Every structure is written in structure tokens, then in C-alpha cells.
XYZ file of C-alpha atoms in Angstrom:
601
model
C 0.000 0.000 0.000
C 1.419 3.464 -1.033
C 2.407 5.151 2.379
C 2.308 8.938 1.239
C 3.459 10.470 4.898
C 6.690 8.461 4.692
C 6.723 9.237 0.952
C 6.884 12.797 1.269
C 9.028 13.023 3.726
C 11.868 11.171 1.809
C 11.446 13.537 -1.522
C 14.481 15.839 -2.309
C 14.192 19.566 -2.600
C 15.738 18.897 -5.859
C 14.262 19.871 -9.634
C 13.210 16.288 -11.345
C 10.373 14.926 -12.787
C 7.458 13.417 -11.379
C 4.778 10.541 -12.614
C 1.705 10.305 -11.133
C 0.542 6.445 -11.432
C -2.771 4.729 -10.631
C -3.719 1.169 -9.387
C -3.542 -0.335 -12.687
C -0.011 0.994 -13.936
C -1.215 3.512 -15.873
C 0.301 6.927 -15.711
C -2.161 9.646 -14.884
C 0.199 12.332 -14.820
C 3.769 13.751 -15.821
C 4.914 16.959 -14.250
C 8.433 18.711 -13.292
C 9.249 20.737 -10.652
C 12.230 22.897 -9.452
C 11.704 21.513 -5.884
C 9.641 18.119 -6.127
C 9.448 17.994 -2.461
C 7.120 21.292 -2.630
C 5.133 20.302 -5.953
C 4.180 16.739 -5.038
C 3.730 17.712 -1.639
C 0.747 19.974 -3.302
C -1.221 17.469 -5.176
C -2.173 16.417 -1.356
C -3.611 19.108 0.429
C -6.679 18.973 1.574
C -7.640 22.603 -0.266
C -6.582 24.940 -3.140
C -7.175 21.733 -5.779
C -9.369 22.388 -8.601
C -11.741 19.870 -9.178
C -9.841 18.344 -12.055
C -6.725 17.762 -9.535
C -8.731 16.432 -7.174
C -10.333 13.708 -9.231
C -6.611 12.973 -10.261
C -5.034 12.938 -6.800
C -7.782 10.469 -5.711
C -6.910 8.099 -8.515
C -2.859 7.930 -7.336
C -1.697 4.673 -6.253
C 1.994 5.797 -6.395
C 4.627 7.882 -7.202
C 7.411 7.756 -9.625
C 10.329 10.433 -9.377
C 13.322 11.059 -11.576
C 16.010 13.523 -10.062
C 17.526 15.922 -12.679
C 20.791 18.638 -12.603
C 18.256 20.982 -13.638
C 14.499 22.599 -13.801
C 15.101 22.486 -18.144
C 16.246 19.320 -18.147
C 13.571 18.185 -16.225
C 12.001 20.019 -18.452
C 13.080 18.268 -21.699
C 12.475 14.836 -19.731
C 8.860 15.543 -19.042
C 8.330 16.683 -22.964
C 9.612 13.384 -23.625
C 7.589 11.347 -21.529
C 4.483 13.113 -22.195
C 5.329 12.168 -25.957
C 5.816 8.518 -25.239
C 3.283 7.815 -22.540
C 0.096 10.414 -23.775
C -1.293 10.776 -19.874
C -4.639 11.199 -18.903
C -4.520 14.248 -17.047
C -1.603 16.423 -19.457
C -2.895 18.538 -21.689
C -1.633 17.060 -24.835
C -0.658 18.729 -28.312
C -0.388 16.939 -31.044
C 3.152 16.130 -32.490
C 3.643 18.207 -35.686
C 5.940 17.277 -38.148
C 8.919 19.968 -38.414
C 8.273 23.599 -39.549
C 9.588 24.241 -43.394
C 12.125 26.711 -44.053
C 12.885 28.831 -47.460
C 16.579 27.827 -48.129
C 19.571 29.483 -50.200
C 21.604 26.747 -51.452
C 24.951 26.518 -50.968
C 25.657 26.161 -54.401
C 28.259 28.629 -57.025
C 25.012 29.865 -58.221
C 22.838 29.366 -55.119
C 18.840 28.430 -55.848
C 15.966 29.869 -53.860
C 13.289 26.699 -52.784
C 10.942 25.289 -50.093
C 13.042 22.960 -47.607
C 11.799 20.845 -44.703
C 14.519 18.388 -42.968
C 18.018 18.121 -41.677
C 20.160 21.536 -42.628
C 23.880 21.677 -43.560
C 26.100 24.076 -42.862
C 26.587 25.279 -46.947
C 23.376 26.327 -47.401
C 20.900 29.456 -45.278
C 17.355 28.895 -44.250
C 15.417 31.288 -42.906
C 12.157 30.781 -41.026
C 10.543 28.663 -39.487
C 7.149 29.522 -41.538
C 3.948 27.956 -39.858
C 3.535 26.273 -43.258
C 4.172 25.609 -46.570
C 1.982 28.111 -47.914
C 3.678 30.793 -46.154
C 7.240 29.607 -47.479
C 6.170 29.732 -51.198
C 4.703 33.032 -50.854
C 7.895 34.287 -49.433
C 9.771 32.076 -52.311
C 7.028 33.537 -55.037
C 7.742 37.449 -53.625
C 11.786 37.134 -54.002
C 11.984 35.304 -56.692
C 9.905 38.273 -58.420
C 12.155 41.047 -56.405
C 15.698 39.581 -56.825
C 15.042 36.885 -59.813
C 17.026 34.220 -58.065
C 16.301 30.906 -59.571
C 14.256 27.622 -58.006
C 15.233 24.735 -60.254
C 16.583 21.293 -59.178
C 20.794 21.638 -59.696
C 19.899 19.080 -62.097
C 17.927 21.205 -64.200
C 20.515 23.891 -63.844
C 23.341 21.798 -64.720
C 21.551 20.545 -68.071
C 19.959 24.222 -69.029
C 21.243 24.531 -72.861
C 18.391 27.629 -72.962
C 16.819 29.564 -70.185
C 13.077 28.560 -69.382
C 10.259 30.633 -69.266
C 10.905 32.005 -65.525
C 13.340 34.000 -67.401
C 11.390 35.185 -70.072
C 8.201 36.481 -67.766
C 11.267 38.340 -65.587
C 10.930 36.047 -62.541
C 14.931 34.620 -63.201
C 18.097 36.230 -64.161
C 19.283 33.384 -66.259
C 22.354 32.148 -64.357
C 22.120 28.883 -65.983
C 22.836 30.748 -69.607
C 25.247 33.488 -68.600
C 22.100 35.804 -68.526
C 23.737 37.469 -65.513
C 27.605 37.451 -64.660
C 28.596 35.519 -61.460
C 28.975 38.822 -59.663
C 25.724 40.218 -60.282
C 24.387 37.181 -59.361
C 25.974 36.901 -56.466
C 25.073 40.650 -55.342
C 21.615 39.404 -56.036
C 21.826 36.925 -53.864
C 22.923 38.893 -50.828
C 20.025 41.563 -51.234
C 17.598 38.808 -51.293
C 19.521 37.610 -47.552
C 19.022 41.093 -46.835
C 15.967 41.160 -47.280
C 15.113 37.745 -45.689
C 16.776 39.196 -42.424
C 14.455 41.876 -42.291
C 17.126 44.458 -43.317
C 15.297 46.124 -45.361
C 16.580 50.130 -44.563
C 20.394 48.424 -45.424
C 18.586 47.060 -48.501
C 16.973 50.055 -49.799
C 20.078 52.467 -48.820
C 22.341 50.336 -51.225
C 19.536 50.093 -53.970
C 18.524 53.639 -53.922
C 22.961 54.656 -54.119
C 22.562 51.719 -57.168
C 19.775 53.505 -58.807
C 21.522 56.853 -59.014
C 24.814 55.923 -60.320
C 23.199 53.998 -62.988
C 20.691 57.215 -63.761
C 24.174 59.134 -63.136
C 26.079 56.748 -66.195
C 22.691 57.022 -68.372
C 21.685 53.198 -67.889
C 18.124 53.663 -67.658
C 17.182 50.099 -68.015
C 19.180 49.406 -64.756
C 18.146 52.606 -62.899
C 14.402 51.154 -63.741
C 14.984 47.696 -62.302
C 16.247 49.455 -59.096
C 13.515 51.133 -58.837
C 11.270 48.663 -59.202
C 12.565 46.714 -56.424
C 12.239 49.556 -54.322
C 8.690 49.802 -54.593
C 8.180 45.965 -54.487
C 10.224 46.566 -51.068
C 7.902 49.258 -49.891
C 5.248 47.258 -50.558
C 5.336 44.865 -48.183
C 7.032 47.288 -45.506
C 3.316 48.550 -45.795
C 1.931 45.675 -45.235
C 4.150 45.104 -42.012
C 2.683 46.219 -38.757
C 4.665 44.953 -35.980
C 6.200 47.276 -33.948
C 10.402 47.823 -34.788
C 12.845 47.214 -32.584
C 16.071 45.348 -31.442
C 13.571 42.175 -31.129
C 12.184 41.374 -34.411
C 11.576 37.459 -34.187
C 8.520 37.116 -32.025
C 5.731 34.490 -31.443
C 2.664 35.742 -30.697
C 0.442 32.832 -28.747
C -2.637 33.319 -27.438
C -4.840 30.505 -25.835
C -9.387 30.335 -26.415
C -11.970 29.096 -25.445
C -14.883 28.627 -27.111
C -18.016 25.891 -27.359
C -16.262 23.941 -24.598
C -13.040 23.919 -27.382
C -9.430 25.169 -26.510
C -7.340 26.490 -29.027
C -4.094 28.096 -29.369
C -3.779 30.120 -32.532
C 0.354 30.537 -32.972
C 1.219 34.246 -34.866
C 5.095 33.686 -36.255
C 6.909 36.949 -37.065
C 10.186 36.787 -38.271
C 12.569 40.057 -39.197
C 9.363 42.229 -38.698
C 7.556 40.304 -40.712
C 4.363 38.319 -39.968
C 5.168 34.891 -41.750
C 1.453 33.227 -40.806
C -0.762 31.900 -38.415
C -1.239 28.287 -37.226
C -4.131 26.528 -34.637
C -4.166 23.907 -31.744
C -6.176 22.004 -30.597
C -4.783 20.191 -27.074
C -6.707 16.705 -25.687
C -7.195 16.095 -22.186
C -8.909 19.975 -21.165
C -11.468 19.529 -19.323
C -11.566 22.045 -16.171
C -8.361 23.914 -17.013
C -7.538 27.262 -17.067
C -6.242 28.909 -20.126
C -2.903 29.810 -18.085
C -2.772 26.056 -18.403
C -3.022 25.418 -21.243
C -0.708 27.783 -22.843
C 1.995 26.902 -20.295
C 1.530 23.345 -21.873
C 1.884 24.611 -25.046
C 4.685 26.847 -24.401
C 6.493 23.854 -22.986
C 5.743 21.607 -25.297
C 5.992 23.176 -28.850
C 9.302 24.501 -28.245
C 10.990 21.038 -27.386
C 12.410 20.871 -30.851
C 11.562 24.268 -31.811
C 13.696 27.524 -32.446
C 12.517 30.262 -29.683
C 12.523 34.088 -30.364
C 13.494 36.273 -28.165
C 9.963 37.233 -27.516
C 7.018 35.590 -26.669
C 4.088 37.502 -26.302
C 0.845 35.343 -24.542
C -3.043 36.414 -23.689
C -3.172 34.365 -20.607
C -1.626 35.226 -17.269
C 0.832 32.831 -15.801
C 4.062 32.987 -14.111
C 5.836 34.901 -16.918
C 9.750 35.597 -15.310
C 9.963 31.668 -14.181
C 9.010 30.562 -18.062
C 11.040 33.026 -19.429
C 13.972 31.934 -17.449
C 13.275 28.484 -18.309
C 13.523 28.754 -21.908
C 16.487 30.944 -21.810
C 18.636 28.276 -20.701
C 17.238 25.630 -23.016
C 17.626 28.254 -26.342
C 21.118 29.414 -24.933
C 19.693 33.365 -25.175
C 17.581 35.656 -23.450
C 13.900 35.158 -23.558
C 10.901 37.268 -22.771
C 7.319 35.909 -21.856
C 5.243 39.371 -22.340
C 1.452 38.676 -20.982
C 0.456 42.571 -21.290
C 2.023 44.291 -24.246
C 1.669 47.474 -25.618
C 1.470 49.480 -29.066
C 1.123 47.401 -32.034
C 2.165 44.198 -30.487
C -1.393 43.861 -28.292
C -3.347 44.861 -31.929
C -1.504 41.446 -33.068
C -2.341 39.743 -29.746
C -5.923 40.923 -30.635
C -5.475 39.371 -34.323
C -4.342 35.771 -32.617
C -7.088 35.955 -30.354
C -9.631 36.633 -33.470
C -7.927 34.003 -35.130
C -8.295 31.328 -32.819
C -11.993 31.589 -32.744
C -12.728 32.123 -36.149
C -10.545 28.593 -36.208
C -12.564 26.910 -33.531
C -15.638 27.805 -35.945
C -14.246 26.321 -38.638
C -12.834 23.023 -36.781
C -16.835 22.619 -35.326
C -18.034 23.427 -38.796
C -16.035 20.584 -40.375
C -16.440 18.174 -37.263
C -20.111 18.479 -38.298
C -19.868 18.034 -42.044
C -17.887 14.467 -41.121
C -19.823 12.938 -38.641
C -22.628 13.528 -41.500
C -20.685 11.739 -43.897
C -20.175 8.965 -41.213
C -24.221 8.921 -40.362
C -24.518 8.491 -43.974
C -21.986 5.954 -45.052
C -23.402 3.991 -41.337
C -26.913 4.259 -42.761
C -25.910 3.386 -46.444
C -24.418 0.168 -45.165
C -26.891 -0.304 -42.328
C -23.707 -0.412 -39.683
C -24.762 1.704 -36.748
C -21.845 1.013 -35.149
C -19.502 1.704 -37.779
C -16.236 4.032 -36.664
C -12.793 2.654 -37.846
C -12.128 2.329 -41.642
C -8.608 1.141 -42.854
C -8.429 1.510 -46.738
C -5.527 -0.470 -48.665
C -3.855 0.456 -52.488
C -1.140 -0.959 -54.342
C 1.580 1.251 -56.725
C 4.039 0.295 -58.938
C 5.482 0.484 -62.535
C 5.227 -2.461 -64.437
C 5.299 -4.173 -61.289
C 8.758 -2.244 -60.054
C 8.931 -1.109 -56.677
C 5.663 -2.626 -55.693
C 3.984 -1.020 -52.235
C 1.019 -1.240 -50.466
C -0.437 1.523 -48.345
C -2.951 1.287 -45.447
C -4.478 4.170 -44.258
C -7.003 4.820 -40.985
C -10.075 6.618 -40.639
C -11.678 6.754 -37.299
C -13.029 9.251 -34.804
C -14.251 11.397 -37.238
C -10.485 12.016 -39.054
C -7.963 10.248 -41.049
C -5.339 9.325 -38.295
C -2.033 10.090 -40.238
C -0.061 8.689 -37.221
C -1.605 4.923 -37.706
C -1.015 4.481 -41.672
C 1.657 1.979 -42.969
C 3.150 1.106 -45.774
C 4.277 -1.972 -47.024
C 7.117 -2.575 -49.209
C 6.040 -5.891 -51.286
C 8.994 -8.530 -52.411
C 8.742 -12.185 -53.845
C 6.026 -11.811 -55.755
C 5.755 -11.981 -59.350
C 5.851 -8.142 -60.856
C 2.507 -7.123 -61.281
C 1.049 -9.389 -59.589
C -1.754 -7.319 -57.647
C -3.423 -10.224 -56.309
C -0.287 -11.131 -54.577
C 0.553 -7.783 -53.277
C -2.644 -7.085 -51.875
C -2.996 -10.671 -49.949
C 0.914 -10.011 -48.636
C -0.396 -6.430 -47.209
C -3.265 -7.896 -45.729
C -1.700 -10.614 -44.339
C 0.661 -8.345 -42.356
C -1.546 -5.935 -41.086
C -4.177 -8.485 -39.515
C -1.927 -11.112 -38.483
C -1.557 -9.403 -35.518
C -4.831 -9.262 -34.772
C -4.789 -13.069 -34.515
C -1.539 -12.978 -32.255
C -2.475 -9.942 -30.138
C -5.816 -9.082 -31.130
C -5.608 -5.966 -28.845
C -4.151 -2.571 -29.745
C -1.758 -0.259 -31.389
C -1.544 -1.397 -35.442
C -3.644 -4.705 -33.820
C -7.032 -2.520 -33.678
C -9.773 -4.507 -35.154
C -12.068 -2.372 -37.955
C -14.903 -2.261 -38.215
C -14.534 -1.692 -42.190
C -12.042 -2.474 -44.657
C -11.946 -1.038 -47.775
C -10.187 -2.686 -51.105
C -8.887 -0.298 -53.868
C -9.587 -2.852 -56.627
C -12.385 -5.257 -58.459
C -14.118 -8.302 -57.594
C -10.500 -9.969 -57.886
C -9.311 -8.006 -54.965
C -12.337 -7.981 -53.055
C -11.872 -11.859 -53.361
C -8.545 -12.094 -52.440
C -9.166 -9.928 -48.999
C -11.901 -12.383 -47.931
C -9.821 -15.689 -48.550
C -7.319 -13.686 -46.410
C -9.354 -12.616 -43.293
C -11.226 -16.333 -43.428
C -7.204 -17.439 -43.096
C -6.519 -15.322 -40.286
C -9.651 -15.779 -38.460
C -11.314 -12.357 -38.451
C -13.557 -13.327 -41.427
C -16.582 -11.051 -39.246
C -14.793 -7.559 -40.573
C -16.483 -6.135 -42.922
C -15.267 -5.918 -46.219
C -16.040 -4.051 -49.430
C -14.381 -3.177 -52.527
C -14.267 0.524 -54.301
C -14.204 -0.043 -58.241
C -13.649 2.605 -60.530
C -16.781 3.874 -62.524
C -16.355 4.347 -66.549
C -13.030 6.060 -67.719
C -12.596 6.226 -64.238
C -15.000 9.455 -63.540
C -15.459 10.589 -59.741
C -18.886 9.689 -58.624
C -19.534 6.471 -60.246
C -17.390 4.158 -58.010
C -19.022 0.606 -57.750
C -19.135 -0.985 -54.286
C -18.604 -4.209 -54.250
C -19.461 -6.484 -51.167
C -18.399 -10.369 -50.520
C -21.743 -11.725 -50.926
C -21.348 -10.586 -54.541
C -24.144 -7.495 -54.440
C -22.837 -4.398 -55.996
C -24.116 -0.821 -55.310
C -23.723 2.296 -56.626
C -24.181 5.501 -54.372
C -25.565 8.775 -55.827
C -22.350 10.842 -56.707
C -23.598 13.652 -54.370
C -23.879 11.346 -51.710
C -22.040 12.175 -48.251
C -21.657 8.361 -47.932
C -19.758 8.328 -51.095
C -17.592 11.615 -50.212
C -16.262 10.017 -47.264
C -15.773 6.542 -49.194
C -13.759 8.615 -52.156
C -12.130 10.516 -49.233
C -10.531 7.443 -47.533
C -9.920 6.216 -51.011
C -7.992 8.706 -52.695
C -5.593 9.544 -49.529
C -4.703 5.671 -49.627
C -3.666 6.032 -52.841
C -1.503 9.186 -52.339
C 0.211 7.348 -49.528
C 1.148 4.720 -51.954
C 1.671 6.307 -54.791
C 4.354 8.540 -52.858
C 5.854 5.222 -51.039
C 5.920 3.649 -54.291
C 8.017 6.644 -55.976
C 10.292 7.220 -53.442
C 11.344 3.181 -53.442
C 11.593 3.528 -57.297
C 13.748 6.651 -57.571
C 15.796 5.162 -54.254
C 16.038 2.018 -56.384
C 16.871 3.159 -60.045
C 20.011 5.751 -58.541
C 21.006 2.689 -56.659
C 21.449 0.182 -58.858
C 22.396 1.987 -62.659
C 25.551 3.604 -60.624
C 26.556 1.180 -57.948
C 26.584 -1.741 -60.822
C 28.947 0.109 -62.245
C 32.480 -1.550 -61.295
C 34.400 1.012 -59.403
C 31.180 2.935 -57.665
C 30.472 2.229 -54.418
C 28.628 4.426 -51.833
C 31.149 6.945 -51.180
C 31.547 7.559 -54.890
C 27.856 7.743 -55.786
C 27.116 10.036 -53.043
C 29.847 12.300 -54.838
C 28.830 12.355 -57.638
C 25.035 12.458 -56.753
C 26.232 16.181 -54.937
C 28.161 17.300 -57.654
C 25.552 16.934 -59.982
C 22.120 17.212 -58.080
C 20.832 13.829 -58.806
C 21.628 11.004 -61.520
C 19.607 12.940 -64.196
C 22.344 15.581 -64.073
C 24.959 12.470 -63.988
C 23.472 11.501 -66.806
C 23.583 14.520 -68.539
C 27.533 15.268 -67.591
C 30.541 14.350 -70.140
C 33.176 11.809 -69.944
C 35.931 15.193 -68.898
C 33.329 16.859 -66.414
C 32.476 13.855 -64.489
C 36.634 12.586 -64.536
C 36.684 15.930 -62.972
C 35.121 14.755 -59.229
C 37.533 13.651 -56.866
C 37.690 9.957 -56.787
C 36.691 9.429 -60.202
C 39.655 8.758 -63.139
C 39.327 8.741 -66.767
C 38.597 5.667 -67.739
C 35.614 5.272 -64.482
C 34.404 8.641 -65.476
C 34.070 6.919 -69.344
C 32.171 3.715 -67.879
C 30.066 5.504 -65.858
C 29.188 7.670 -69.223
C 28.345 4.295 -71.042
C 26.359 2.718 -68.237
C 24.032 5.956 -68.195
C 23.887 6.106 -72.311
């Protein structure tokens, strides 16, 4: 039995984590603490708890502590856990994938583009944006400013004539000699300029440019400065955050609205307001906003980059978070709950933001579970809430994989799909492919039958014909779990939208009216399983072809093929190179650099 008095009385005044756990091993709660002595001690006084706590506190069977050096890395040990173990009382965000970037390449004649992943050291990236829409906006308005260019090195490397970016005026034409290497360059560091919110710099050196061209009579180039100078004002307009030594801020504010939290997240970034982007936390019943945006606070910036400034709606302990993440981002931060000037019109904006979102998210909420009622009606299965949907891609039976993707609780649940590389079957072979996949995923049902990718449907749904359909059943009767239901989605004539055919094992087939909910959420699952493996499939084929046309070459191994994969920005600009240029990458001689030309030709 779990002796708190002698419990307590043993805890260090030391910072650590904390895990609250009830009588059947499950964790109810993960919390840090400078001083756990003090903050577990809390949980169990008798006033002071809000309801919530209290139903928590009488649920604790146990205590689990983990002593740390310090309060932030206690604090990166609790993101962590909360992560892995998804407690019932945390308020819980959901785990984003990371935030794109706009990067300038590291290459002679550096390229302007969209990135999302690891960084290197050769190239810049500037951002985060809240999302891609906001980096290709931002890649649209320089590319039209400075004219740097966006295509694949590849491309570049291969250019014989410039493309049409150049002729509409969006590109300089590095890849022709349009523009000297100079120019180029000098275009390139206005654009970082620019980027860095340095615009007065910017428009100091392209104003002095302007005159001495007007001064030597080269109107053409006295016109182009100008016209950067007035794209430049342009969106100096449009800026309304307040100046300052501070110009990366996050502006967070936390609502509530029809019993729904959300945090809308403003990003501004050298002055500029890159975009907005919404939360919605699990696990919020009976909390106060404070809490919630502390959770979010601590949370999000786990893996995040944090300004120097972080202005918040809600009022919590302000200096004590501030000092917190000023050790983990190694500078000083400032939590601001009451600013001033411009800065509270944005905190206004968020705020406005966040409920118009809410709206939206109850808006949509209600157009699906319509959809569901419908499809649950249309197949008379009242009880009907978790649909996987399979596909299979290939070429010409290359690179064969099968996706599986998950609808349930009213959303796909990107988190739960698979794919499924398929090998040792005869190319082509659909049948095969699909009764592998199937195999797979439902096997464990028979071995575990309980949870994780083991959750029993209640629906699956076959991509494919009567052959398919036929193939699934044999495979569930195999496996045991012959009571799922099953149905297969046939394309309509030429394949039009709105005239699928469903096809069901006791050989009826149906067709739904094509402005039938029931059908929208049918092509819905349907379509995003065959994204998922038509992107699987694509990345194993392109993975597969570089692979094997270079490393068959005697002579290329890894280290070789990743050279000359950077050199020339991917085998199609391999391809395109001559005998002397590629005998011209370290590593590679004459006579490799010639069979390397003949294996690609």
C-alpha cells in the first residue's frame, strides 16, 4: 500500500520529474518541478485543488520520481515522456511534423526553394514559416524582387536555354550566362538582406545603385532598381509589428470557445508576420487557459527555435518561463502577458484568429460525422467508426507497395497508416501484393488481437475489383477475423469521380448517388490511400533506379555515388555530364568517369 506520509518526507528539494501512477499501472500524470518535495507535496492538500486535480489525486496509487541537474532538463524529460506515454490528465498537443524553411543553397550559383529536414552548414534557411503556404509566398515574392532561380541543380546543370521564368522576368538566367557571377551573387545577398528583415540596409544600397546607374545614363538598370524599391515598400506597408532590437517574435494566445481550446500561434520573423497556425490540445477539461498555454509553451518549443519574444493572452508565471527557456535556447527570452502598441493589436489578431478557427474546426467536425451517419446508414452499420483503406503502386510491377491508411473518430489518423514494401512476388502481380499487405496488417490481430496497429475495424476497404475484393476475404477467413467487414471501391467508366461501384463479398454491388455524403467520405478514404502509396511507391523507385544503374557500375560504391550524386544534383544531371566533367570529381579517373558515361547512355 502506497504510504504517502513516509513518501513525502523522503522527496528531495531537488528539480526532477514526477509521474503520477494509478492502481492499474497507468500513468495519470507527468509533471516537473524545481523543488519536487514542494510540488508533489501539493497534489495532497486537503484545499486549493481544482476539481480536475482532485479527481486525479484520488486516482494515485503511487509515485514515480526522476532527479535531474536541472528545472530544463527536467524540463526536456517531461516533454519526452508526455510524448511517449500520452497521460490522462496532461494537456496534450499533437506532435507536428517539423516547420519548413525557405533555403539558399549553398551552391556557385545558389537556388531559392521550399526545404523541410536536416540543414547543412553550406546552405541558409530562414524561417521557421507555420507552413508551406507561407514559405512559397515568401519564395514567389523574391523570386519576383531579386530573380534568383528555383530549379533542381539538375535542371541547372543541363539548361542549354533559359526557361520561361526567365522570359516572364521572374529569373536572371544564371544557368545561360544571362547574368555574370557577380551580379548574381550581389543578387543573392540583397535577397539575404531582405530575408533578415534588413530592409533600410537594402533600400540604402539600392537607392545609391539607382543613381549611379541614372548618373552613367543606364536607364534600363536605374528602372529595375527602382522597381525593387517599390516591391520593397510594398510589403514594408503591409508590415505592422512594432520595430525594434527584437524582431523574431511568437505571438500565442490561448481560447476558449463551445467547450473547445485552441491556441492560434502568430510567427513573425525580421518584422515580418510569416502566418498563423491553430491547436487544438486533448485532455482539457476544467483547465484554465494559463494552463493550457503553459503546456503549449512547454511543449511546442521542445524541438523548436525560440525568439526572443514571446508575447501570450493568458496570465501565468511569466519571469519563471522566461527563465526556463532561456537556458534551453542558450539566449535571453521574454514571456510578455500585457504588451503594448502594435504588439497587443496582433495579440488581438491571434485571439480573433483562434476563434474564427474553432468555428471552422466545429463546422467541419459536423460536415464528417454527417458523412459517417450516412456511409453507417448506407451500409446499415450503426456502429460503424474505424475504416482502414488499402492500395497498391508500382510500374510495371517495379517497386511494388502497399499503403494502409485509418479513418476513425471522425479524421484520417495520419499517425496509424503503414506502408508496405512488397517482395517475392511476381511483378505485377496485384493479387499477390494485396494478400501479402493484408496478411501483415491483420496477423496481428490473430496474435495480439488488442491494440496499437492490432485494432480490429470495423470496415475495410479494397482499392480494386471483384478480384481483390476476393482475395481480402480468402485472407481474413485465413486469419480468423472473417466477421470484418469488407467491401471493394471499383472505378466507374473512364474512371469518372462519382460512379465508383461498391462491391461487397456476398457478390451485391451498389452504386451511391455521386452527391452522396456516404460516397464523399468513401472517395475521401480512397484517394488519400492512394496518395500514400503512390508517394511510397516513388520514393522506393527513384531510391532504387540511382542505386542500382551507378553502384553496378564496377568502381562505384557508396562513397563515390554520393559524390557524384552532390556534384551533380541527382543522376539525371549524372546523366547529362561528359566523360571530362564527371573525370573531374575527386575519386573518379578517366577511364571510371568513361564507364560511368556508357552505363548511363
Amino acid at each position: 500500500m502506497f504510504d504517502l506520509k513516509s513518501f513525502l518526507a523522503t522527496l528531495p528539494n531537488l528539480p526532477g520529474v514526477y509521474r503520477m501512477i494509478g492502481a492499474d499501472e497507468t500513468v495519470l500524470y507527468v509533471g516537473k518541478a524545481r523543488d519536487l518535495k514542494k510540488r508533489v507535496s501539493s497534489y495532497f492538500n486537503k484545499t486549493g485543488l481544482s476539481p480536475r486535480i482532485q479527481l486525479m489525486a484520488a486516482q494515485i496509487a503511487r509515485v514515480d520520481i526522476t532527479v535531474t541537474r536541472t528545472e530544463a532538463e527536467a524540463l526536456l524529460l517531461e516533454n519526452n515522456l508526455i510524448k511517449t506515454l500520452s497521460p490522462r490528465y496532461n494537456i496534450l498537443f499533437r506532435d507536428d511534423k517539423s516547420y519548413p524553411y525557405l533555403m539558399i543553397s549553398g551552391h556557385a550559383s545558389p537556388r531559392l526553394a521550399y526545404y523541410r529536414g536536416t540543414q547543412d552548414r553550406k546552405s541558409r534557411y530562414f524561417g521557421p514559416y507555420p507552413n508551406a503556404w507561407a514559405v512559397r509566398e515568401t519564395v514567389n515574392l523574391v523570386q519576383r524582387v531579386f530573380r534568383l532561380r528555383t530549379c533542381e541543380d539538375s535542371v541547372f546543370a543541363n539548361r542549354s536555354r533559359p526557361c520561361l521564368l526567365y522570359q516572364i522576368k521572374r529569373c536572371s538566367g544564371p544557368c545561360v550566362n544571362a547574368i555574370s557571377p557577380g551580379d548574381y551573387a550581389a543578387d543573392v545577398k540583397r535577397a539575404v538582406l531582405f530575408l533578415e528583415g534588413k530592409e533600410d540596409e537594402l533600400l540604402q544600397e539600392l537607392t545609391a545603385r539607382m543613381q549611379a546607374a541614372a548618373e552613367k545614363l543606364e536607364f534600363e538598370l536605374a528602372a529595375a532598381c527602382r522597381n525593387q524599391i517599390q516591391n520593397i515598400a510594398k510589403v514594408r506597408e503591409q508590415q505592422v509589428i512594432e520595430g525594434g532590437s527584437e524582431r523574431d517574435v511568437d505571438i500565442i494566445a490561448a481560447i476558449m470557445e463551445q467547450g473547445v481550446w485552441c491556441v492560434a500561434l502568430a510567427m513573425v520573423r525580421g518584422g515580418r508576420h510569416l502566418g498563423d497556425r491553430h491547436f487544438f490540445p486533448r485532455n482539457t477539461e476544467a483547465v484554465s487557459g494559463a494552463e493550457v498555454l503553459e503546456a503549449f509553451i512547454e511543449q511546442h518549443y521542445q524541438d523548436k527555435p525560440i525568439p526572443p519574444r514571446i508575447i501570450v493572452n493568458q496570465p501565468l508565471n511569466a519571469a519563471a518561463l522566461g527563465e526556463l527557456l532561456s537556458v534551453q535556447a542558450g539566449h535571453r527570452v521574454r514571456v510578455i502577458h500585457s504588451p503594448q502598441g502594435e504588439a497587443r493589436v496582433w495579440l488581438a489578431m491571434a485571439e480573433k484568429g483562434a476563434q474564427v478557427a474553432i468555428g471552422q474546426q466545429q463546422a467541419q467536425n459536423a460536415s464528417q460525422e454527417a458523412r459517417l451517419n450516412a456511409l453507417r446508414e448506407a451500409l446499415d452499420m450503426p456502429g460503424l467508426n474505424r475504416i482502414e483503406c488499402f492500395d497498391i503502386s508500382h510500374t510495371m510491377g517495379e517497386a511494388t507497395v502497399a499503403s494502409c491508411v485509418v479513418y476513425d473518430q471522425g479524421k484520417m489518423q495520419n499517425s496509424e497508416y503503414r506502408r508496405y514494401n512488397i517482395n517475392g512476388i511476381t511483378p505485377g502481380d496485384d493479387y499477390a501484393a494485396m494478400r501479402d499487405a493484408l496478411t501483415r496488417r491483420y496477423r496481428k490481430l490473430q496474435e495480439t488481437g488488442a491494440e496499437g496497429e492490432s485494432k480490429r475495424p470495423d470496415l475495410v476497404l479494397i482499392d480494386g475489383g471483384a478480384g481483390q475484393l476476393n482475395v481480402a476475404r480468402d485472407v481474413m477467413a485465413e486469419l480468423g477475423v472473417s466477421d470484418i467487414e469488407l467491401i471493394g471501391v471499383a472505378k466507374g467508366p473512364e474512371r469518372k469521380a462519382g460512379l465508383e461501384e461498391l462491391l461487397f463479398t456476398d457478390s451485391r454491388a451498389r452504386h451511391l448517388r455521386p452527391d452522396d455524403p456516404a460516397l464523399h467520405l468513401i472517395q475521401t478514404i480512397r484517394d488519400e490511400a492512394h496518395r500514400f502509396a503512390i508517394t511510397g511507391h516513388r520514393a522506393r523507385r527513384g531510391k532504387a533506379r540511382t542505386q542500382s544503374t551507378l553502384e553496378d557500375v564496377p568502381g562505384i560504391g557508396p562513397t563515390r555515388r554520393k559524390a557524384l550524386l552532390e556534384r551533380f544534383g541527382g543522376l539525371q544531371g549524372v546523366a547529362g555530364a561528359s566523360v571530362e566533367t564527371l573525370a573531374q570529381v575527386p575519386g573518379i579517373s578517366r577511364e571510371l568517369a568513361q564507364r560511368i558515361y556508357d552505363a548511363l547512355h
